PDB file of C-alpha atoms in Angstrom:
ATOM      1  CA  UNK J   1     -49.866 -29.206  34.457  1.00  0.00           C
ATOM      2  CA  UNK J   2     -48.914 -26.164  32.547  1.00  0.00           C
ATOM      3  CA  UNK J   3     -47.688 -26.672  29.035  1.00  0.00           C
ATOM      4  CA  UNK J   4     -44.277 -24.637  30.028  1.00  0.00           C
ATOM      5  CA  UNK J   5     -43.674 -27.022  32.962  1.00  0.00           C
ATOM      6  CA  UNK J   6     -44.511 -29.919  30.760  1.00  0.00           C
ATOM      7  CA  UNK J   7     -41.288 -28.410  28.577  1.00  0.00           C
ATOM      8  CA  UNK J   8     -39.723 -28.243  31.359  1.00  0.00           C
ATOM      9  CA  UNK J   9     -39.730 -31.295  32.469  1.00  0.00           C
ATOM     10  CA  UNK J  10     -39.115 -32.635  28.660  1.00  0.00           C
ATOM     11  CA  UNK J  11     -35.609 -30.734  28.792  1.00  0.00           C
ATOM     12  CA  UNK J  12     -34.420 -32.067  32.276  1.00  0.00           C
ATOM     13  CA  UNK J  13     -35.449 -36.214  31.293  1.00  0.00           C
ATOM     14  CA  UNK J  14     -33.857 -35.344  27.917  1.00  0.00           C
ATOM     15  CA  UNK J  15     -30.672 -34.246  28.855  1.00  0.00           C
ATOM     16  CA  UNK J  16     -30.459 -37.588  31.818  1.00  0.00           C
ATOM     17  CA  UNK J  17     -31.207 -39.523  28.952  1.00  0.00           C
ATOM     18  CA  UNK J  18     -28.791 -37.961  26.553  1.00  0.00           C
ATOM     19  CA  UNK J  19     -26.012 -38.197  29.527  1.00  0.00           C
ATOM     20  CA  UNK J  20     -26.671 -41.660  30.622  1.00  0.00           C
ATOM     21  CA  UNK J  21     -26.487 -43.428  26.683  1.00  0.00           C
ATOM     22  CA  UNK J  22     -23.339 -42.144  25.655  1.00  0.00           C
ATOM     23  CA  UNK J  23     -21.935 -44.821  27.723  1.00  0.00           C
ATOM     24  CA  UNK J  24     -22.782 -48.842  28.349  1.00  0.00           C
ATOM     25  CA  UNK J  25     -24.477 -48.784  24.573  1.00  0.00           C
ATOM     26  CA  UNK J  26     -24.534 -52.821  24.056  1.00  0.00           C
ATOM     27  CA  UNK J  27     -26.126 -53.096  27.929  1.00  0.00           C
ATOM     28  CA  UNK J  28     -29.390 -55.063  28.015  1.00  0.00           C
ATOM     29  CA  UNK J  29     -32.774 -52.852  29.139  1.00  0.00           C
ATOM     30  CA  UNK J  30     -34.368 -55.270  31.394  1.00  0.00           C
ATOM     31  CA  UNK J  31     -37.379 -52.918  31.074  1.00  0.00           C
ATOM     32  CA  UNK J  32     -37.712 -53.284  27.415  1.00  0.00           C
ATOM     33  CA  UNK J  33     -37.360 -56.684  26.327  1.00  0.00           C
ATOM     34  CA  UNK J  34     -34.572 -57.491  23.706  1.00  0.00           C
ATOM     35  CA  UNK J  35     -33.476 -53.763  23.437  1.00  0.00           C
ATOM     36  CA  UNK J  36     -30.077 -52.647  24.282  1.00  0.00           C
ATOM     37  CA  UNK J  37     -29.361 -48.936  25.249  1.00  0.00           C
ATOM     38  CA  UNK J  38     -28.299 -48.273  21.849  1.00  0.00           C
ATOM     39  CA  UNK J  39     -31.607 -49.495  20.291  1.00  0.00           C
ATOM     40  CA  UNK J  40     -33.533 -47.306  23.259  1.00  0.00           C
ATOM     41  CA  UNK J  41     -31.570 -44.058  22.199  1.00  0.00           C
ATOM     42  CA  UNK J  42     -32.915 -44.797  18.364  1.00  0.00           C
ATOM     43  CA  UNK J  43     -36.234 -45.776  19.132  1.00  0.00           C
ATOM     44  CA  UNK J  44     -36.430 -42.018  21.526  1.00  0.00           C
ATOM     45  CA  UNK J  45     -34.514 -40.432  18.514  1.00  0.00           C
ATOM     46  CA  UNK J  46     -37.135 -41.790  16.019  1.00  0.00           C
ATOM     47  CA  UNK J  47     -40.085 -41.091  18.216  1.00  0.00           C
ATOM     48  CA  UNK J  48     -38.911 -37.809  18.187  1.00  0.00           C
ATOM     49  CA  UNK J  49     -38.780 -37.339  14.809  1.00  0.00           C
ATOM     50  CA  UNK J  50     -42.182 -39.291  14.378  1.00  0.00           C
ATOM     51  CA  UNK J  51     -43.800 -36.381  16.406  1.00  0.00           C
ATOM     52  CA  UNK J  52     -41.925 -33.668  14.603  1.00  0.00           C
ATOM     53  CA  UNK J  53     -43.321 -34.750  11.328  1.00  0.00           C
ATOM     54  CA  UNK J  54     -46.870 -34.838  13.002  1.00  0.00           C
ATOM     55  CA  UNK J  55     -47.088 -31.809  13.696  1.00  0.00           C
ATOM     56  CA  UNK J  56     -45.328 -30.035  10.742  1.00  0.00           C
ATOM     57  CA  UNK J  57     -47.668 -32.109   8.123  1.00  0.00           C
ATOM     58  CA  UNK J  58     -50.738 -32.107  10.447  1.00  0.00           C
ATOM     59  CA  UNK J  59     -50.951 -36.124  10.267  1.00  0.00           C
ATOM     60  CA  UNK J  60     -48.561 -39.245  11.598  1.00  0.00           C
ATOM     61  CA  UNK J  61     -46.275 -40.078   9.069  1.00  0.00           C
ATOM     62  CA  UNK J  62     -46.517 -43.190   7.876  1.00  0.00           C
ATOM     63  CA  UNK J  63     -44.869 -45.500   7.042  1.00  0.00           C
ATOM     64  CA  UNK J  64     -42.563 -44.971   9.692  1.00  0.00           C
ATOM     65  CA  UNK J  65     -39.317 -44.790  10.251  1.00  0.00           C
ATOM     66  CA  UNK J  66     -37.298 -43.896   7.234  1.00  0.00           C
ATOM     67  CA  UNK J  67     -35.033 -46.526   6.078  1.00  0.00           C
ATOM     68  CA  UNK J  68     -31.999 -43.923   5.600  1.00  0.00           C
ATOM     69  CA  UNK J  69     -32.513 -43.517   9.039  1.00  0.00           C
ATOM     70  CA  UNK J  70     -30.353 -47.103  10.526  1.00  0.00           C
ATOM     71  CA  UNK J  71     -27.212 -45.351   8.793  1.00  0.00           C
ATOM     72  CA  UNK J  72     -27.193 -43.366  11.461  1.00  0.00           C
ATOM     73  CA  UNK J  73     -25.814 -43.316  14.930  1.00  0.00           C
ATOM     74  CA  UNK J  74     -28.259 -43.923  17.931  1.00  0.00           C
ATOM     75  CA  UNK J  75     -27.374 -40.743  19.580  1.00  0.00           C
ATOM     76  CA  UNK J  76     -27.298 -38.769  16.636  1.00  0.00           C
ATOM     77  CA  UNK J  77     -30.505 -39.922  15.612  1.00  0.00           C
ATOM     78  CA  UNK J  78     -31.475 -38.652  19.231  1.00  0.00           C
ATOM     79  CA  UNK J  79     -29.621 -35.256  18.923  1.00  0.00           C
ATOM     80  CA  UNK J  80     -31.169 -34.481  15.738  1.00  0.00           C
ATOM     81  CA  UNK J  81     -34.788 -35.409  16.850  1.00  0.00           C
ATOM     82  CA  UNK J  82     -34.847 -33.604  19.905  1.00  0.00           C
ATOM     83  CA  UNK J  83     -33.513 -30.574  17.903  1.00  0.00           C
ATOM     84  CA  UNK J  84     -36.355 -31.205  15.624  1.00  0.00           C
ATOM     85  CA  UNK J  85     -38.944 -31.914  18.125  1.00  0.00           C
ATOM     86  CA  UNK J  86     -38.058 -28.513  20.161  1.00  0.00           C
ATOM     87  CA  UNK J  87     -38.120 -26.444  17.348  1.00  0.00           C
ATOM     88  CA  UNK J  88     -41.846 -27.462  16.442  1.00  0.00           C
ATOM     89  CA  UNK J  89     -42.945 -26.664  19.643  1.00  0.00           C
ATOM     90  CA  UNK J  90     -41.344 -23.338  19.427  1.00  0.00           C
ATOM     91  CA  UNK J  91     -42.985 -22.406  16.370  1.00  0.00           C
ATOM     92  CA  UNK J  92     -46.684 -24.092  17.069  1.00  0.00           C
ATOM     93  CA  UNK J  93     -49.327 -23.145  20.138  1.00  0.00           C
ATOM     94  CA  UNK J  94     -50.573 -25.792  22.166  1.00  0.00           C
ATOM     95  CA  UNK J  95     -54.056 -25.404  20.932  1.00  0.00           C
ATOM     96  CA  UNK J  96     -52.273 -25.717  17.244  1.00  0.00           C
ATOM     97  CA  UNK J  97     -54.108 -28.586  15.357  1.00  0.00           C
ATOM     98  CA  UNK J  98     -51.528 -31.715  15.285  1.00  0.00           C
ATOM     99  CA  UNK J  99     -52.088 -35.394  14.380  1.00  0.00           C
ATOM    100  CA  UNK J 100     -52.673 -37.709  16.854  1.00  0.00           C
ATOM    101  CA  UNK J 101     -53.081 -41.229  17.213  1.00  0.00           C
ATOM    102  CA  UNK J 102     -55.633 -40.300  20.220  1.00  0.00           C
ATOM    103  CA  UNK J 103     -59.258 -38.919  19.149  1.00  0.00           C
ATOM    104  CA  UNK J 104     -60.365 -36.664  21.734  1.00  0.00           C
ATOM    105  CA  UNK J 105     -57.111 -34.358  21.186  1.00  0.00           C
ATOM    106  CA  UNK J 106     -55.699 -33.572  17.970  1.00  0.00           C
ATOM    107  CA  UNK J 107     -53.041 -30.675  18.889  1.00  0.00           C
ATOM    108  CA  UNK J 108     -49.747 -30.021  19.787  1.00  0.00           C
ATOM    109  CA  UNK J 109     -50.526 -29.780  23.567  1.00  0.00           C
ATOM    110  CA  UNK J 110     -50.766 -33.730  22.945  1.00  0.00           C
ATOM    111  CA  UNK J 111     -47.594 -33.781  21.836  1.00  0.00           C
ATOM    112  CA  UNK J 112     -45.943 -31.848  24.620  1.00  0.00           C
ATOM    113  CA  UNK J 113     -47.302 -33.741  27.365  1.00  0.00           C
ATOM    114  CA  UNK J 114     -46.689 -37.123  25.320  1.00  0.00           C
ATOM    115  CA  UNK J 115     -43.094 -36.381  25.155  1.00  0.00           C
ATOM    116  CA  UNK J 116     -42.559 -35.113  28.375  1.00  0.00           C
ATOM    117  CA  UNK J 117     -44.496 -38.813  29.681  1.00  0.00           C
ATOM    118  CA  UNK J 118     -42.190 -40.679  26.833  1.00  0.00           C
ATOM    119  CA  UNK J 119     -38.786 -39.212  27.808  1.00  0.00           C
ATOM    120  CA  UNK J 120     -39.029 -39.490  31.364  1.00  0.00           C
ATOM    121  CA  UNK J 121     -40.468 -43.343  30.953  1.00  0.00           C
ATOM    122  CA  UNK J 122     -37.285 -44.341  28.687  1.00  0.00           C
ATOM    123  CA  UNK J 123     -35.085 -41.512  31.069  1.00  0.00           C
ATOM    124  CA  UNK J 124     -35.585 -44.241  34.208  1.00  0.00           C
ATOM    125  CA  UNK J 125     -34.714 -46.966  31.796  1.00  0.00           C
ATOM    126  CA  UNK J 126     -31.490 -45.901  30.729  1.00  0.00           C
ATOM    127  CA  UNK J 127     -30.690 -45.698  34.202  1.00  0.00           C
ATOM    128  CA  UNK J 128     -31.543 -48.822  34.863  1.00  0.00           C
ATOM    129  CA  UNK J 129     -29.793 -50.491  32.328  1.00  0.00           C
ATOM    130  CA  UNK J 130     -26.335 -48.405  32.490  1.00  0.00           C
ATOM    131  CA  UNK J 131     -26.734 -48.916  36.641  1.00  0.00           C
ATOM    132  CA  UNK J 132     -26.935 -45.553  37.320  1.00  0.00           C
ATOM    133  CA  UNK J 133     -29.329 -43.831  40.452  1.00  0.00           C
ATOM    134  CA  UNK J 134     -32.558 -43.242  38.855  1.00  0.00           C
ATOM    135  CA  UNK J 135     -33.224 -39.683  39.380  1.00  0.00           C
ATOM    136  CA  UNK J 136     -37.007 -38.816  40.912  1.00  0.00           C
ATOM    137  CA  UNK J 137     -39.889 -37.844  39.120  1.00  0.00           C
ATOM    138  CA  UNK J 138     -41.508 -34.543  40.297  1.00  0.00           C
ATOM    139  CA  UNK J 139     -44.652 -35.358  41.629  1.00  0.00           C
ATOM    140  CA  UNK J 140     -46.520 -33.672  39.016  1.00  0.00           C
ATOM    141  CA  UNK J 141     -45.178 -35.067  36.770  1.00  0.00           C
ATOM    142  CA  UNK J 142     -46.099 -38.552  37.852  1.00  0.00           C
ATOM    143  CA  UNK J 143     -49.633 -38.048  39.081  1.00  0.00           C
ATOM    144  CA  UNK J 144     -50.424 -36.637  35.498  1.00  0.00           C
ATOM    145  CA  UNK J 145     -48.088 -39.440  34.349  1.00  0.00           C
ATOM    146  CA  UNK J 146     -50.637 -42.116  36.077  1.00  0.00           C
ATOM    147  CA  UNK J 147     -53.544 -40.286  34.569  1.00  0.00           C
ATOM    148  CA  UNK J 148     -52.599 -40.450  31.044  1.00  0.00           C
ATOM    149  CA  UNK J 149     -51.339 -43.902  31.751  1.00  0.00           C
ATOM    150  CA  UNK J 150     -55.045 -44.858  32.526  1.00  0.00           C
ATOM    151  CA  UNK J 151     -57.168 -42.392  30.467  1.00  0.00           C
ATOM    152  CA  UNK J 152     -55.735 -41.866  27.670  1.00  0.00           C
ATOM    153  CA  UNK J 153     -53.594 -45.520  26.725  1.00  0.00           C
ATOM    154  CA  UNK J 154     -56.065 -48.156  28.876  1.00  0.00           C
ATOM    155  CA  UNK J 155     -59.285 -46.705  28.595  1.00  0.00           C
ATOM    156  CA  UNK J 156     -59.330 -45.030  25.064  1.00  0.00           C
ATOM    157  CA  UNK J 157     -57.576 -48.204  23.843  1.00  0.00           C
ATOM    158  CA  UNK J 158     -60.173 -50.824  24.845  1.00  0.00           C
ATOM    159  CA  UNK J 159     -63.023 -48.088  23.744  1.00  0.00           C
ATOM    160  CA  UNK J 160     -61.567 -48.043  20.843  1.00  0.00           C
ATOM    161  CA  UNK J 161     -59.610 -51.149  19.724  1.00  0.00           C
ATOM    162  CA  UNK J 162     -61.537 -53.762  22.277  1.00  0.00           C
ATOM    163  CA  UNK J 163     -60.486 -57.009  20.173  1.00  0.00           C
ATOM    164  CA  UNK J 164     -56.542 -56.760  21.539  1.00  0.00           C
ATOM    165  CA  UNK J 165     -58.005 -56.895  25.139  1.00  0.00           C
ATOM    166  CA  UNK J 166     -60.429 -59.946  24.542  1.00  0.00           C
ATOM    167  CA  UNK J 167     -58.768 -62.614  26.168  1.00  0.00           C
ATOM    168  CA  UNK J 168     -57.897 -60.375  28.921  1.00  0.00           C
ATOM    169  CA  UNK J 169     -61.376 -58.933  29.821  1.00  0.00           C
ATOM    170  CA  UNK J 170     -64.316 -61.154  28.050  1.00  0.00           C
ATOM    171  CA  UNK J 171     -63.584 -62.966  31.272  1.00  0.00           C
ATOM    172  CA  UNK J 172     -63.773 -60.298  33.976  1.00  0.00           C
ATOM    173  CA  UNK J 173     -66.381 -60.884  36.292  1.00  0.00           C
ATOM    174  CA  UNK J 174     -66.502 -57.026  36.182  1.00  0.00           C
ATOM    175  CA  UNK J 175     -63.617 -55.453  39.415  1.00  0.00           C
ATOM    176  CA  UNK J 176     -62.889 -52.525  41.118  1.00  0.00           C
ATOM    177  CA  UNK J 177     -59.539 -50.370  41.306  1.00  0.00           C
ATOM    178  CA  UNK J 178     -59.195 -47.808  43.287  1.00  0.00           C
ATOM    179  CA  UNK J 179     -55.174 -46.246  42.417  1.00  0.00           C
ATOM    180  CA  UNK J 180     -54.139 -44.000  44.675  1.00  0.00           C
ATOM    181  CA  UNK J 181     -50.763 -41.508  44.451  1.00  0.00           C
ATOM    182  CA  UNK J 182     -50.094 -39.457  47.450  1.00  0.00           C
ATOM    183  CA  UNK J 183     -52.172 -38.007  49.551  1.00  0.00           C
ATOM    184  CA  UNK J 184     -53.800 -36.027  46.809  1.00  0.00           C
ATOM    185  CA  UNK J 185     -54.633 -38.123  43.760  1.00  0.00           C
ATOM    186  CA  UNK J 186     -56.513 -40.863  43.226  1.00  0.00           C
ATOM    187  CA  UNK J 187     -58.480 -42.465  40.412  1.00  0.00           C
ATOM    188  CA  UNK J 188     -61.375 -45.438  40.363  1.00  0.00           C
ATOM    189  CA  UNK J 189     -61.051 -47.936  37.935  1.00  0.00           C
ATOM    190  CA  UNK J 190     -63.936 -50.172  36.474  1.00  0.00           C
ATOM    191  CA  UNK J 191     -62.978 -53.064  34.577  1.00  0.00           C
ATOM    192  CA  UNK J 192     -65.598 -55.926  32.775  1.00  0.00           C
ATOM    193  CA  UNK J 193     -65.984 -57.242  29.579  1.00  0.00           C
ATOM    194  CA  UNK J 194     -65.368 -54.955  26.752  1.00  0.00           C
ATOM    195  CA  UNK J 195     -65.190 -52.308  29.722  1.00  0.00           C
ATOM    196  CA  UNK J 196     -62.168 -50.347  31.099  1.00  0.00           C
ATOM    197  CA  UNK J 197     -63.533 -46.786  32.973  1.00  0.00           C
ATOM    198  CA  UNK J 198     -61.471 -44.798  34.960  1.00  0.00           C
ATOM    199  CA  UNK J 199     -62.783 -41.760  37.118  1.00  0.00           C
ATOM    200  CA  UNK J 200     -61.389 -38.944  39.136  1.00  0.00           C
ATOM    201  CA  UNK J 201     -61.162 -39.852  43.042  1.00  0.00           C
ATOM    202  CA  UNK J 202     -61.321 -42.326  45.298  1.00  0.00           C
ATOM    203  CA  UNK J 203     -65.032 -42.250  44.759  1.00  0.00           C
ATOM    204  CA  UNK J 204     -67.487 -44.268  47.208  1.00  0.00           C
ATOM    205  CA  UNK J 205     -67.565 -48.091  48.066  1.00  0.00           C
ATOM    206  CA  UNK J 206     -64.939 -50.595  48.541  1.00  0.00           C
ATOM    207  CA  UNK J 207     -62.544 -51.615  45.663  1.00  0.00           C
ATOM    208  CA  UNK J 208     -61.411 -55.188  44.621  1.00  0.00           C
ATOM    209  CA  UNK J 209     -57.963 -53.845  44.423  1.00  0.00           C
ATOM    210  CA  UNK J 210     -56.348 -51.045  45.613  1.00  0.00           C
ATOM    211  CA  UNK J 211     -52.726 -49.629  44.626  1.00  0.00           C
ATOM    212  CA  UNK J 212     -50.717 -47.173  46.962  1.00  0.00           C
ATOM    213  CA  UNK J 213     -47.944 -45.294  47.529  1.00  0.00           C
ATOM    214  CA  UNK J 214     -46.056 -41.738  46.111  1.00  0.00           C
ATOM    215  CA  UNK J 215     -46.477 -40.460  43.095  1.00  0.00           C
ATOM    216  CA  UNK J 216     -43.400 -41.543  41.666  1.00  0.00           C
ATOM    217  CA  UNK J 217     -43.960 -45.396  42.861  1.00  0.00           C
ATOM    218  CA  UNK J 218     -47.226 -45.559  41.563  1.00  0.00           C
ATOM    219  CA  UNK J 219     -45.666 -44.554  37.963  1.00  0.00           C
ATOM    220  CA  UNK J 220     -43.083 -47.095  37.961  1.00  0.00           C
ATOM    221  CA  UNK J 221     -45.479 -49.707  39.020  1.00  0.00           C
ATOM    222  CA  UNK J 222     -48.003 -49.245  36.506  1.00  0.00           C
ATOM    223  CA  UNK J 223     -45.595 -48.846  33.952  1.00  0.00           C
ATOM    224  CA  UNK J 224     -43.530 -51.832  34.943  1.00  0.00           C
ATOM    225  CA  UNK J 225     -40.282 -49.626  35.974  1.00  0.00           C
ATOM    226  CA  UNK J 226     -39.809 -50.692  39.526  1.00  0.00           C
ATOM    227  CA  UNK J 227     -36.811 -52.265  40.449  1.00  0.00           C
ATOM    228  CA  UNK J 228     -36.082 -55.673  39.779  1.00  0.00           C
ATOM    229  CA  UNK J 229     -40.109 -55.391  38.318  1.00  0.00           C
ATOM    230  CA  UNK J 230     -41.120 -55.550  41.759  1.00  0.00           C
ATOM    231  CA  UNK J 231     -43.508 -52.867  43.692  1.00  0.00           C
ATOM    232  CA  UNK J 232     -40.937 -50.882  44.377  1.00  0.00           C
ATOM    233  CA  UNK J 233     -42.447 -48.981  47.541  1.00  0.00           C
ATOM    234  CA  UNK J 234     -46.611 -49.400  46.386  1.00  0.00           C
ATOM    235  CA  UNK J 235     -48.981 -51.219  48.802  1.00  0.00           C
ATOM    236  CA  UNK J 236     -51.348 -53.959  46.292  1.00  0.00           C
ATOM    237  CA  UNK J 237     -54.528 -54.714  48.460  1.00  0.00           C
ATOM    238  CA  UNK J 238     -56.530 -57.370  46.702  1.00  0.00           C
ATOM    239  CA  UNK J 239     -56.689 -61.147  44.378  1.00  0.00           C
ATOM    240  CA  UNK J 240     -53.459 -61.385  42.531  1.00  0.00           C
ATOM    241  CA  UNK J 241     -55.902 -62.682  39.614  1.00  0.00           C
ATOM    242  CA  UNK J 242     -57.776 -59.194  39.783  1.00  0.00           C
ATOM    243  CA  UNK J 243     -54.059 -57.469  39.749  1.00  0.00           C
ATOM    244  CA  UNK J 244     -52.905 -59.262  37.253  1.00  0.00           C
ATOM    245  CA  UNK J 245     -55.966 -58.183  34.843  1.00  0.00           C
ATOM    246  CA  UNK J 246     -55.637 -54.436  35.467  1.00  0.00           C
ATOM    247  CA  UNK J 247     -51.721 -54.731  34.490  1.00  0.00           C
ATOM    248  CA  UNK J 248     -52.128 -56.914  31.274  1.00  0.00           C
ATOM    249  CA  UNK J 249     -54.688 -53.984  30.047  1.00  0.00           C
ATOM    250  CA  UNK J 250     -52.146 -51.803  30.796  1.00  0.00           C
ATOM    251  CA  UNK J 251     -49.192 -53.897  29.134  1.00  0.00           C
ATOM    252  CA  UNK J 252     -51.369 -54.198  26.096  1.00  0.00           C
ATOM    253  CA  UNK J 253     -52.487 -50.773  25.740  1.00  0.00           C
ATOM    254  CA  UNK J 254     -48.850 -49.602  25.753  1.00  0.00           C
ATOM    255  CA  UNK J 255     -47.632 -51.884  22.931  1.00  0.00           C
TER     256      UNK J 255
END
């Protein structure tokens, strides 16, 4: 995707979101254990802000957040970090240097797609919560939504931080994945101890599991947005042990 697009699509989630938690701010977010909507509309706010910082001091702030910042309303904390965030992208280049939390890209095209992944994640759970018709995700946005899902939180995180996903993969008698979105997109997954791989295409070879269905259903699934936390209109071909493994790497790796 094009960085402008990426904006784009940042702008349209954000102003859902900012719609949908004006209202219904004590309702429970089934989605996100323990929060209520207010509490989602601070933690957005904040991770706004949290990015803002990043890229105006070239490193994540820490520690983070501010304490002055629970005297302040959810959705103003929201207001003023999108404000924030926007105007650092309108200042900075994608190819800008930027701290990031992920090694292979430290810029503030990071950033942009980040955000544009975050908001429209927490977008669908606002609508959840407050009832509302979740609105579709383009299927651009998804596909790339899958891909940084499984690149960039999975696979960098148990390259780099393998002890959280011990108990989950020391046991792996090494499995297949094979995730496919649309009629276009597809990635192979390869999963074993101390191992999560992911590669473009459906490659060669049968899978242990395989995951189907539109763009937009495959990113709720993975992400554990579907409705009622079921499937939510994705086809799951294989063990439910070997199912289950792929999705706690993905549940950890999003913590």
């Amino acid at each position: 995707m094009e960085y402008t697009r990426f904006l784009d699509c940042l702008a349209a989630d954000h102003d859902r979101l900012r719609a949908v938690v004006t209202t219904h701010a004590d309702a429970p977010v089934a989605t996100c254990p323990g929060w209520t909507v207010a509490d989602l509309t601070r933690h957005v706010g904040e991770v706004y802000l949290h990015k803002a910082a990043a890229m105006r001091d070239g490193a994540e702030p820490e520690p983070w957040p501010p304490k002055e910042f629970a005297d302040e309303a959810p959705t103003t904390l929201l207001d003023r970090g999108y404000t924030a965030l926007r105007a650092e992208f309108a200042v900075r280049a994608p190819e800008d240097p930027a701290g990031t939390w992920y090694g292979p890209d430290q810029s503030v095209g990071f950033w942009i797609r980040r955000m544009a992944q975050e908001t429209v994640v927490h977008r669908i759970d606002a609508e959840l919560a407050t009832g509302r018709a979740v609105s579709a995700v383009p299927d651009d946005l998804a596909v790339d939504g899958i891909d940084e899902l499984l690149k960039v939180f999975a696979a960098y995180s148990v390259a780099e931080w393998g002890d959280y996903f011990t108990d989950i993969l020391d046991g792996s008698p090494g499995r297949t994945f094979l995730v496919r979105a649309g009629e276009d997109a597809a990635w192979r997954v390869r999963t074993g101890p101390g191992e999560f791989t992911v590669t473009d295409g459906a490659g060669d070879g049968t899978a242990d599991v395989t995951l189907s269905g539109s763009p937009e259903s495959v990113l709720k699934s993975l992400w554990n947005r579907a409705v009622d936390g079921g499937d939510d209109g994705v086809s799951v071909e294989g063990s439910p042990e070997a199912v289950a493994e792929m999705r706690r790497c993905l549940v950890v790796a999003t913590e």
